[in-house]
PDB file of C-alpha atoms in Angstrom:
ATOM      1  CA  ASP T   1      -9.648 -16.411  -7.952  1.00  0.00           C
ATOM      2  CA  ALA T   2      -7.818 -13.745  -5.996  1.00  0.00           C
ATOM      3  CA  ASP T   3      -4.363 -12.790  -7.249  1.00  0.00           C
ATOM      4  CA  VAL T   4      -2.926 -12.349  -3.745  1.00  0.00           C
ATOM      5  CA  THR T   5      -4.086 -14.704  -1.017  1.00  0.00           C
ATOM      6  CA  GLN T   6      -3.287 -14.823   2.669  1.00  0.00           C
ATOM      7  CA  THR T   7      -3.748 -17.596   5.197  1.00  0.00           C
ATOM      8  CA  PRO T   8      -5.079 -17.691   7.775  1.00  0.00           C
ATOM      9  CA  ARG T   9      -7.581 -14.842   7.527  1.00  0.00           C
ATOM     10  CA  ASN T  10      -8.066 -14.716  11.270  1.00  0.00           C
ATOM     11  CA  ARG T  11      -5.916 -16.062  14.058  1.00  0.00           C
ATOM     12  CA  ILE T  12      -5.998 -15.965  17.836  1.00  0.00           C
ATOM     13  CA  THR T  13      -2.852 -16.998  19.659  1.00  0.00           C
ATOM     14  CA  LYS T  14      -1.279 -16.701  23.071  1.00  0.00           C
ATOM     15  CA  THR T  15       1.718 -14.731  24.212  1.00  0.00           C
ATOM     16  CA  GLY T  16       4.933 -16.601  23.541  1.00  0.00           C
ATOM     17  CA  LYS T  17       3.605 -18.796  20.755  1.00  0.00           C
ATOM     18  CA  ARG T  18       5.253 -18.983  17.358  1.00  0.00           C
ATOM     19  CA  ILE T  19       2.972 -18.369  14.423  1.00  0.00           C
ATOM     20  CA  MET T  20       3.355 -18.071  10.687  1.00  0.00           C
ATOM     21  CA  LEU T  21       1.300 -16.024   8.265  1.00  0.00           C
ATOM     22  CA  GLU T  22       1.443 -17.054   4.638  1.00  0.00           C
ATOM     23  CA  CYS T  23       1.066 -15.147   1.401  1.00  0.00           C
ATOM     24  CA  SER T  24       0.786 -16.503  -2.118  1.00  0.00           C
ATOM     25  CA  GLN T  25       0.396 -14.670  -5.399  1.00  0.00           C
ATOM     26  CA  THR T  26      -0.419 -15.598  -8.956  1.00  0.00           C
ATOM     27  CA  LYS T  27       0.444 -12.240 -10.483  1.00  0.00           C
ATOM     28  CA  GLY T  28       3.958 -13.292 -11.407  1.00  0.00           C
ATOM     29  CA  HIS T  29       5.421 -10.350  -9.506  1.00  0.00           C
ATOM     30  CA  ASP T  30       8.961 -10.418  -8.185  1.00  0.00           C
ATOM     31  CA  ARG T  31       8.452  -7.988  -5.315  1.00  0.00           C
ATOM     32  CA  MET T  32       6.544  -8.907  -2.192  1.00  0.00           C
ATOM     33  CA  TYR T  33       5.909  -6.964   1.020  1.00  0.00           C
ATOM     34  CA  TRP T  34       4.513  -7.407   4.502  1.00  0.00           C
ATOM     35  CA  TYR T  35       2.761  -4.522   6.263  1.00  0.00           C
ATOM     36  CA  ARG T  36       0.866  -4.223   9.489  1.00  0.00           C
ATOM     37  CA  GLN T  37      -2.076  -1.914  10.038  1.00  0.00           C
ATOM     38  CA  ASP T  38      -3.045  -0.520  13.409  1.00  0.00           C
ATOM     39  CA  PRO T  39      -6.049   1.716  13.969  1.00  0.00           C
ATOM     40  CA  GLY T  40      -5.138   5.342  13.354  1.00  0.00           C
ATOM     41  CA  LEU T  41      -1.582   4.549  12.250  1.00  0.00           C
ATOM     42  CA  GLY T  42      -1.926   3.633   8.621  1.00  0.00           C
ATOM     43  CA  LEU T  43       0.218   0.823   7.264  1.00  0.00           C
ATOM     44  CA  ARG T  44       3.804   0.249   8.270  1.00  0.00           C
ATOM     45  CA  LEU T  45       6.330  -1.850   6.390  1.00  0.00           C
ATOM     46  CA  ILE T  46       7.722  -4.924   8.170  1.00  0.00           C
ATOM     47  CA  TYR T  47       9.805  -6.695   5.510  1.00  0.00           C
ATOM     48  CA  TYR T  48      10.097  -6.749   1.761  1.00  0.00           C
ATOM     49  CA  SER T  49      11.673  -9.007  -0.818  1.00  0.00           C
ATOM     50  CA  PHE T  50      12.690  -8.364  -4.402  1.00  0.00           C
ATOM     51  CA  ASP T  51      13.407 -11.998  -5.186  1.00  0.00           C
ATOM     52  CA  VAL T  52      14.022 -15.291  -3.425  1.00  0.00           C
ATOM     53  CA  LYS T  53      17.525 -14.293  -2.368  1.00  0.00           C
ATOM     54  CA  ASP T  54      16.820 -10.667  -1.525  1.00  0.00           C
ATOM     55  CA  ILE T  55      15.171  -9.947   1.835  1.00  0.00           C
ATOM     56  CA  ASN T  56      15.129  -6.504   3.426  1.00  0.00           C
ATOM     57  CA  LYS T  57      14.001  -5.100   6.734  1.00  0.00           C
ATOM     58  CA  GLY T  58      11.357  -2.448   6.817  1.00  0.00           C
ATOM     59  CA  GLU T  59      10.472   0.180   9.369  1.00  0.00           C
ATOM     60  CA  ILE T  60       9.268  -2.221  12.084  1.00  0.00           C
ATOM     61  CA  SER T  61      11.022  -5.572  11.606  1.00  0.00           C
ATOM     62  CA  ASP T  62      11.857  -6.275  15.271  1.00  0.00           C
ATOM     63  CA  GLY T  63      10.046  -9.363  16.523  1.00  0.00           C
ATOM     64  CA  TYR T  64       9.343 -10.644  13.011  1.00  0.00           C
ATOM     65  CA  SER T  65      11.109 -12.819  10.468  1.00  0.00           C
ATOM     66  CA  VAL T  66      10.284 -13.762   6.896  1.00  0.00           C
ATOM     67  CA  SER T  67      10.932 -16.488   4.382  1.00  0.00           C
ATOM     68  CA  ARG T  68      10.660 -16.243   0.603  1.00  0.00           C
ATOM     69  CA  GLN T  69      10.155 -19.866  -0.361  1.00  0.00           C
ATOM     70  CA  ALA T  70       9.529 -19.166  -4.028  1.00  0.00           C
ATOM     71  CA  GLN T  71       8.714 -16.261  -6.271  1.00  0.00           C
ATOM     72  CA  ALA T  72       5.058 -16.744  -5.430  1.00  0.00           C
ATOM     73  CA  LYS T  73       5.306 -17.311  -1.674  1.00  0.00           C
ATOM     74  CA  PHE T  74       6.359 -15.015   1.162  1.00  0.00           C
ATOM     75  CA  SER T  75       5.774 -15.961   4.794  1.00  0.00           C
ATOM     76  CA  LEU T  76       5.880 -13.833   7.916  1.00  0.00           C
ATOM     77  CA  SER T  77       6.706 -15.389  11.286  1.00  0.00           C
ATOM     78  CA  LEU T  78       6.293 -14.139  14.805  1.00  0.00           C
ATOM     79  CA  GLU T  79       8.827 -16.140  16.755  1.00  0.00           C
ATOM     80  CA  SER T  80       7.345 -15.355  20.149  1.00  0.00           C
ATOM     81  CA  ALA T  81       4.116 -13.436  19.834  1.00  0.00           C
ATOM     82  CA  ILE T  82       3.345 -10.550  22.188  1.00  0.00           C
ATOM     83  CA  PRO T  83       0.081  -8.638  22.664  1.00  0.00           C
ATOM     84  CA  ASN T  84       1.285  -5.471  20.909  1.00  0.00           C
ATOM     85  CA  GLN T  85       1.630  -7.519  17.735  1.00  0.00           C
ATOM     86  CA  THR T  86      -2.138  -7.681  17.613  1.00  0.00           C
ATOM     87  CA  ALA T  87      -2.925  -6.034  14.290  1.00  0.00           C
ATOM     88  CA  LEU T  88      -4.146  -6.516  10.737  1.00  0.00           C
ATOM     89  CA  TYR T  89      -1.385  -7.854   8.507  1.00  0.00           C
ATOM     90  CA  PHE T  90      -1.282  -7.317   4.775  1.00  0.00           C
ATOM     91  CA  CYS T  91       0.831  -8.900   2.096  1.00  0.00           C
ATOM     92  CA  ALA T  92       1.379  -6.944  -1.119  1.00  0.00           C
ATOM     93  CA  THR T  93       3.091  -7.513  -4.453  1.00  0.00           C
ATOM     94  CA  SER T  94       4.392  -5.337  -7.252  1.00  0.00           C
ATOM     95  CA  ALA T  95       6.141  -5.788 -10.550  1.00  0.00           C
ATOM     96  CA  ALA T  96       9.888  -5.326 -10.659  1.00  0.00           C
ATOM     97  CA  SER T  97      10.371  -2.414 -12.964  1.00  0.00           C
ATOM     98  CA  GLY T  98       9.185   1.145 -13.065  1.00  0.00           C
ATOM     99  CA  ALA T  99       6.784   2.793 -10.704  1.00  0.00           C
ATOM    100  CA  GLN T 100       4.336   0.036 -10.069  1.00  0.00           C
ATOM    101  CA  THR T 101       1.401   0.095  -7.756  1.00  0.00           C
ATOM    102  CA  GLN T 102       1.277  -2.523  -5.028  1.00  0.00           C
ATOM    103  CA  TYR T 103      -1.539  -5.061  -4.984  1.00  0.00           C
ATOM    104  CA  PHE T 104      -2.730  -6.076  -1.550  1.00  0.00           C
ATOM    105  CA  GLY T 105      -4.008  -9.366  -0.215  1.00  0.00           C
ATOM    106  CA  PRO T 106      -7.183  -9.597   1.883  1.00  0.00           C
ATOM    107  CA  GLY T 107      -5.334  -9.344   5.185  1.00  0.00           C
ATOM    108  CA  THR T 108      -4.867 -11.523   8.267  1.00  0.00           C
ATOM    109  CA  ARG T 109      -6.416 -10.339  11.489  1.00  0.00           C
ATOM    110  CA  LEU T 110      -4.193 -11.450  14.386  1.00  0.00           C
ATOM    111  CA  LEU T 111      -5.076 -11.312  18.067  1.00  0.00           C
ATOM    112  CA  VAL T 112      -2.383 -12.104  20.615  1.00  0.00           C
ATOM    113  CA  LEU T 113      -3.742 -12.756  24.099  1.00  0.00           C
TER     114      LEU T 113
ATOM    115  CA  GLU X   1      12.898   9.760   7.993  1.00  0.00           C
ATOM    116  CA  LEU X   2      10.092  10.175   5.518  1.00  0.00           C
ATOM    117  CA  LYS X   3       6.872  11.530   6.978  1.00  0.00           C
ATOM    118  CA  VAL X   4       3.543  11.440   5.179  1.00  0.00           C
ATOM    119  CA  GLU X   5       0.763  13.511   6.661  1.00  0.00           C
ATOM    120  CA  GLN X   6      -2.846  13.454   5.609  1.00  0.00           C
ATOM    121  CA  ASN X   7      -5.528  15.869   6.596  1.00  0.00           C
ATOM    122  CA  PRO X   8      -8.133  15.749   7.650  1.00  0.00           C
ATOM    123  CA  LEU X   9      -7.984  12.363   9.368  1.00  0.00           C
ATOM    124  CA  PHE X  10     -11.734  12.281   9.714  1.00  0.00           C
ATOM    125  CA  LEU X  11     -14.325  13.900   7.497  1.00  0.00           C
ATOM    126  CA  SER X  12     -18.077  13.771   7.594  1.00  0.00           C
ATOM    127  CA  MET X  13     -19.828  15.401   4.699  1.00  0.00           C
ATOM    128  CA  GLN X  14     -23.145  15.495   2.956  1.00  0.00           C
ATOM    129  CA  GLU X  15     -23.972  14.036  -0.401  1.00  0.00           C
ATOM    130  CA  GLY X  16     -23.609  16.495  -3.220  1.00  0.00           C
ATOM    131  CA  LYS X  17     -20.818  18.489  -1.605  1.00  0.00           C
ATOM    132  CA  ASN X  18     -17.241  18.893  -2.772  1.00  0.00           C
ATOM    133  CA  TYR X  19     -14.193  18.374  -0.639  1.00  0.00           C
ATOM    134  CA  THR X  20     -10.434  17.869  -0.793  1.00  0.00           C
ATOM    135  CA  ILE X  21      -8.113  15.564   1.128  1.00  0.00           C
ATOM    136  CA  TYR X  22      -4.502  16.714   1.429  1.00  0.00           C
ATOM    137  CA  CYS X  23      -1.354  14.623   1.541  1.00  0.00           C
ATOM    138  CA  ASN X  24       1.955  16.267   2.452  1.00  0.00           C
ATOM    139  CA  TYR X  25       5.260  14.435   2.482  1.00  0.00           C
ATOM    140  CA  SER X  26       8.667  15.368   3.785  1.00  0.00           C
ATOM    141  CA  THR X  27      11.182  14.207   1.176  1.00  0.00           C
ATOM    142  CA  THR X  28      11.682  14.457  -2.539  1.00  0.00           C
ATOM    143  CA  SER X  29       9.556  12.020  -4.480  1.00  0.00           C
ATOM    144  CA  ASP X  30       7.724  11.967  -7.782  1.00  0.00           C
ATOM    145  CA  ARG X  31       5.791   8.794  -7.078  1.00  0.00           C
ATOM    146  CA  LEU X  32       2.611   8.960  -5.083  1.00  0.00           C
ATOM    147  CA  TYR X  33      -0.249   6.507  -4.747  1.00  0.00           C
ATOM    148  CA  TRP X  34      -3.803   6.765  -3.511  1.00  0.00           C
ATOM    149  CA  TYR X  35      -5.648   3.769  -2.082  1.00  0.00           C
ATOM    150  CA  ARG X  36      -9.140   3.167  -0.829  1.00  0.00           C
ATOM    151  CA  GLN X  37     -10.054   0.823   2.029  1.00  0.00           C
ATOM    152  CA  ASP X  38     -13.604  -0.211   2.900  1.00  0.00           C
ATOM    153  CA  PRO X  39     -14.271  -1.398   6.466  1.00  0.00           C
ATOM    154  CA  GLY X  40     -12.839  -4.854   7.057  1.00  0.00           C
ATOM    155  CA  LYS X  41     -11.462  -5.010   3.526  1.00  0.00           C
ATOM    156  CA  SER X  42      -8.139  -4.780   1.779  1.00  0.00           C
ATOM    157  CA  LEU X  43      -6.656  -1.774   0.015  1.00  0.00           C
ATOM    158  CA  GLU X  44      -7.699  -0.969  -3.525  1.00  0.00           C
ATOM    159  CA  SER X  45      -5.456   1.100  -5.777  1.00  0.00           C
ATOM    160  CA  LEU X  46      -7.100   4.309  -6.998  1.00  0.00           C
ATOM    161  CA  PHE X  47      -4.408   6.442  -8.598  1.00  0.00           C
ATOM    162  CA  VAL X  48      -0.724   6.362  -9.426  1.00  0.00           C
ATOM    163  CA  LEU X  49       0.877   9.799  -9.862  1.00  0.00           C
ATOM    164  CA  LEU X  50       4.356   9.752 -11.357  1.00  0.00           C
ATOM    165  CA  SER X  51       5.385  13.291 -12.185  1.00  0.00           C
ATOM    166  CA  ASN X  52       5.021  16.901 -11.143  1.00  0.00           C
ATOM    167  CA  GLY X  53       1.691  18.250 -12.294  1.00  0.00           C
ATOM    168  CA  ALA X  54       0.190  14.810 -12.822  1.00  0.00           C
ATOM    169  CA  VAL X  55      -3.589  14.753 -12.638  1.00  0.00           C
ATOM    170  CA  LYS X  56      -5.742  11.643 -12.747  1.00  0.00           C
ATOM    171  CA  GLN X  57      -9.523  11.405 -12.634  1.00  0.00           C
ATOM    172  CA  GLU X  58     -11.911   8.539 -12.114  1.00  0.00           C
ATOM    173  CA  GLY X  59     -15.577   9.301 -11.717  1.00  0.00           C
ATOM    174  CA  ARG X  60     -16.061  11.767  -8.880  1.00  0.00           C
ATOM    175  CA  LEU X  61     -12.458  11.500  -7.680  1.00  0.00           C
ATOM    176  CA  MET X  62      -9.540  13.508  -8.994  1.00  0.00           C
ATOM    177  CA  ALA X  63      -5.964  13.307  -7.729  1.00  0.00           C
ATOM    178  CA  SER X  64      -3.097  15.668  -8.404  1.00  0.00           C
ATOM    179  CA  LEU X  65       0.583  15.904  -7.524  1.00  0.00           C
ATOM    180  CA  ASP X  66       2.806  18.924  -6.923  1.00  0.00           C
ATOM    181  CA  THR X  67       6.289  17.575  -6.297  1.00  0.00           C
ATOM    182  CA  LYS X  68       7.768  21.007  -5.609  1.00  0.00           C
ATOM    183  CA  ALA X  69       5.308  21.618  -2.796  1.00  0.00           C
ATOM    184  CA  ARG X  70       5.484  17.915  -1.810  1.00  0.00           C
ATOM    185  CA  LEU X  71       1.713  17.860  -1.873  1.00  0.00           C
ATOM    186  CA  SER X  72      -0.943  15.654  -3.377  1.00  0.00           C
ATOM    187  CA  THR X  73      -4.667  16.259  -3.256  1.00  0.00           C
ATOM    188  CA  LEU X  74      -7.655  13.982  -3.673  1.00  0.00           C
ATOM    189  CA  HIS X  75     -10.698  15.986  -4.675  1.00  0.00           C
ATOM    190  CA  ILE X  76     -14.214  14.646  -4.337  1.00  0.00           C
ATOM    191  CA  THR X  77     -16.870  16.184  -6.527  1.00  0.00           C
ATOM    192  CA  ALA X  78     -20.582  15.932  -5.689  1.00  0.00           C
ATOM    193  CA  ALA X  79     -20.012  13.220  -3.115  1.00  0.00           C
ATOM    194  CA  VAL X  80     -22.222  10.136  -2.989  1.00  0.00           C
ATOM    195  CA  HIS X  81     -22.659   7.650  -0.149  1.00  0.00           C
ATOM    196  CA  ASP X  82     -20.738   4.919  -2.002  1.00  0.00           C
ATOM    197  CA  LEU X  83     -17.551   6.944  -1.653  1.00  0.00           C
ATOM    198  CA  SER X  84     -17.599   6.473   2.122  1.00  0.00           C
ATOM    199  CA  ALA X  85     -14.306   4.719   2.957  1.00  0.00           C
ATOM    200  CA  THR X  86     -10.838   5.348   4.333  1.00  0.00           C
ATOM    201  CA  TYR X  87      -8.440   6.891   1.825  1.00  0.00           C
ATOM    202  CA  PHE X  88      -4.683   6.513   2.096  1.00  0.00           C
ATOM    203  CA  CYS X  89      -1.910   8.254   0.274  1.00  0.00           C
ATOM    204  CA  ALA X  90       1.473   6.553   0.050  1.00  0.00           C
ATOM    205  CA  VAL X  91       4.858   7.779  -1.115  1.00  0.00           C
ATOM    206  CA  ASP X  92       7.586   5.830  -2.848  1.00  0.00           C
ATOM    207  CA  PRO X  93      10.713   7.932  -2.358  1.00  0.00           C
ATOM    208  CA  LEU X  94      13.250   5.580  -3.901  1.00  0.00           C
ATOM    209  CA  GLY X  95      11.610   4.675  -7.154  1.00  0.00           C
ATOM    210  CA  GLY X  96      10.607   1.180  -6.181  1.00  0.00           C
ATOM    211  CA  ALA X  97      13.736   0.337  -4.224  1.00  0.00           C
ATOM    212  CA  ASP X  98      11.840   0.300  -0.981  1.00  0.00           C
ATOM    213  CA  GLY X  99       8.322  -0.210   0.288  1.00  0.00           C
ATOM    214  CA  LEU X 100       5.699   2.498   0.465  1.00  0.00           C
ATOM    215  CA  THR X 101       5.338   4.948   3.324  1.00  0.00           C
ATOM    216  CA  PHE X 102       1.675   5.531   4.095  1.00  0.00           C
ATOM    217  CA  GLY X 103      -0.217   8.377   5.640  1.00  0.00           C
ATOM    218  CA  LYS X 104      -2.532   7.574   8.531  1.00  0.00           C
ATOM    219  CA  GLY X 105      -5.585   7.650   6.299  1.00  0.00           C
ATOM    220  CA  THR X 106      -8.639   9.855   6.000  1.00  0.00           C
ATOM    221  CA  HIS X 107     -11.834   8.274   7.266  1.00  0.00           C
ATOM    222  CA  LEU X 108     -14.576   9.692   5.059  1.00  0.00           C
ATOM    223  CA  ILE X 109     -18.271   9.405   5.869  1.00  0.00           C
ATOM    224  CA  ILE X 110     -20.780  10.726   3.360  1.00  0.00           C
ATOM    225  CA  GLN X 111     -24.247  11.177   4.706  1.00  0.00           C
ATOM    226  CA  PRO X 112     -27.444  11.369   2.665  1.00  0.00           C
TER     227      PRO X 112
END
């Protein structure tokens, strides 16, 4: 079984709709991250969390919100989706201490019409 | 604002050839990561470089870090088709206190 899972894997929604992307991990990591990937732009950080009570904005947090329901779960919400939020969204996790690589989930491909 | 620049962004090369991908970054950091992404797939960690002069090798790939020059390189030796992918470097300037800042990626195609 995958250590980092994301649901849904693909989603089509309409402008103005609220949607939630979910991430779960079994790695026991404290740190979790949400990134979006756009063609030719690499990955950009949306939000990150170091534990259930610690949520931080990343480079491009406008239009997004997150919830850390438990150590293993980190959800990303688009309160009112717009077409330029069409992208590939990745969740990642890392251990708390030292310089730890981030482990990425399989991604959620989102299309906003 | 931290900037991470990779070059080239696109590279087409023949099997058997050697080549180097460059990753420059704009602020002090001694933590640099290389990832690989296959089309439609997630990112796979390749190397973690944690100090000036660090060199890591895996198969035909070798990564190095020069923190004084703020430069990392990913060298490909005797390329094979299976190495075709997009390669990203990412910098962690705050020692884990923040997320990673990624370069735009190098799309590598290796032709027989």
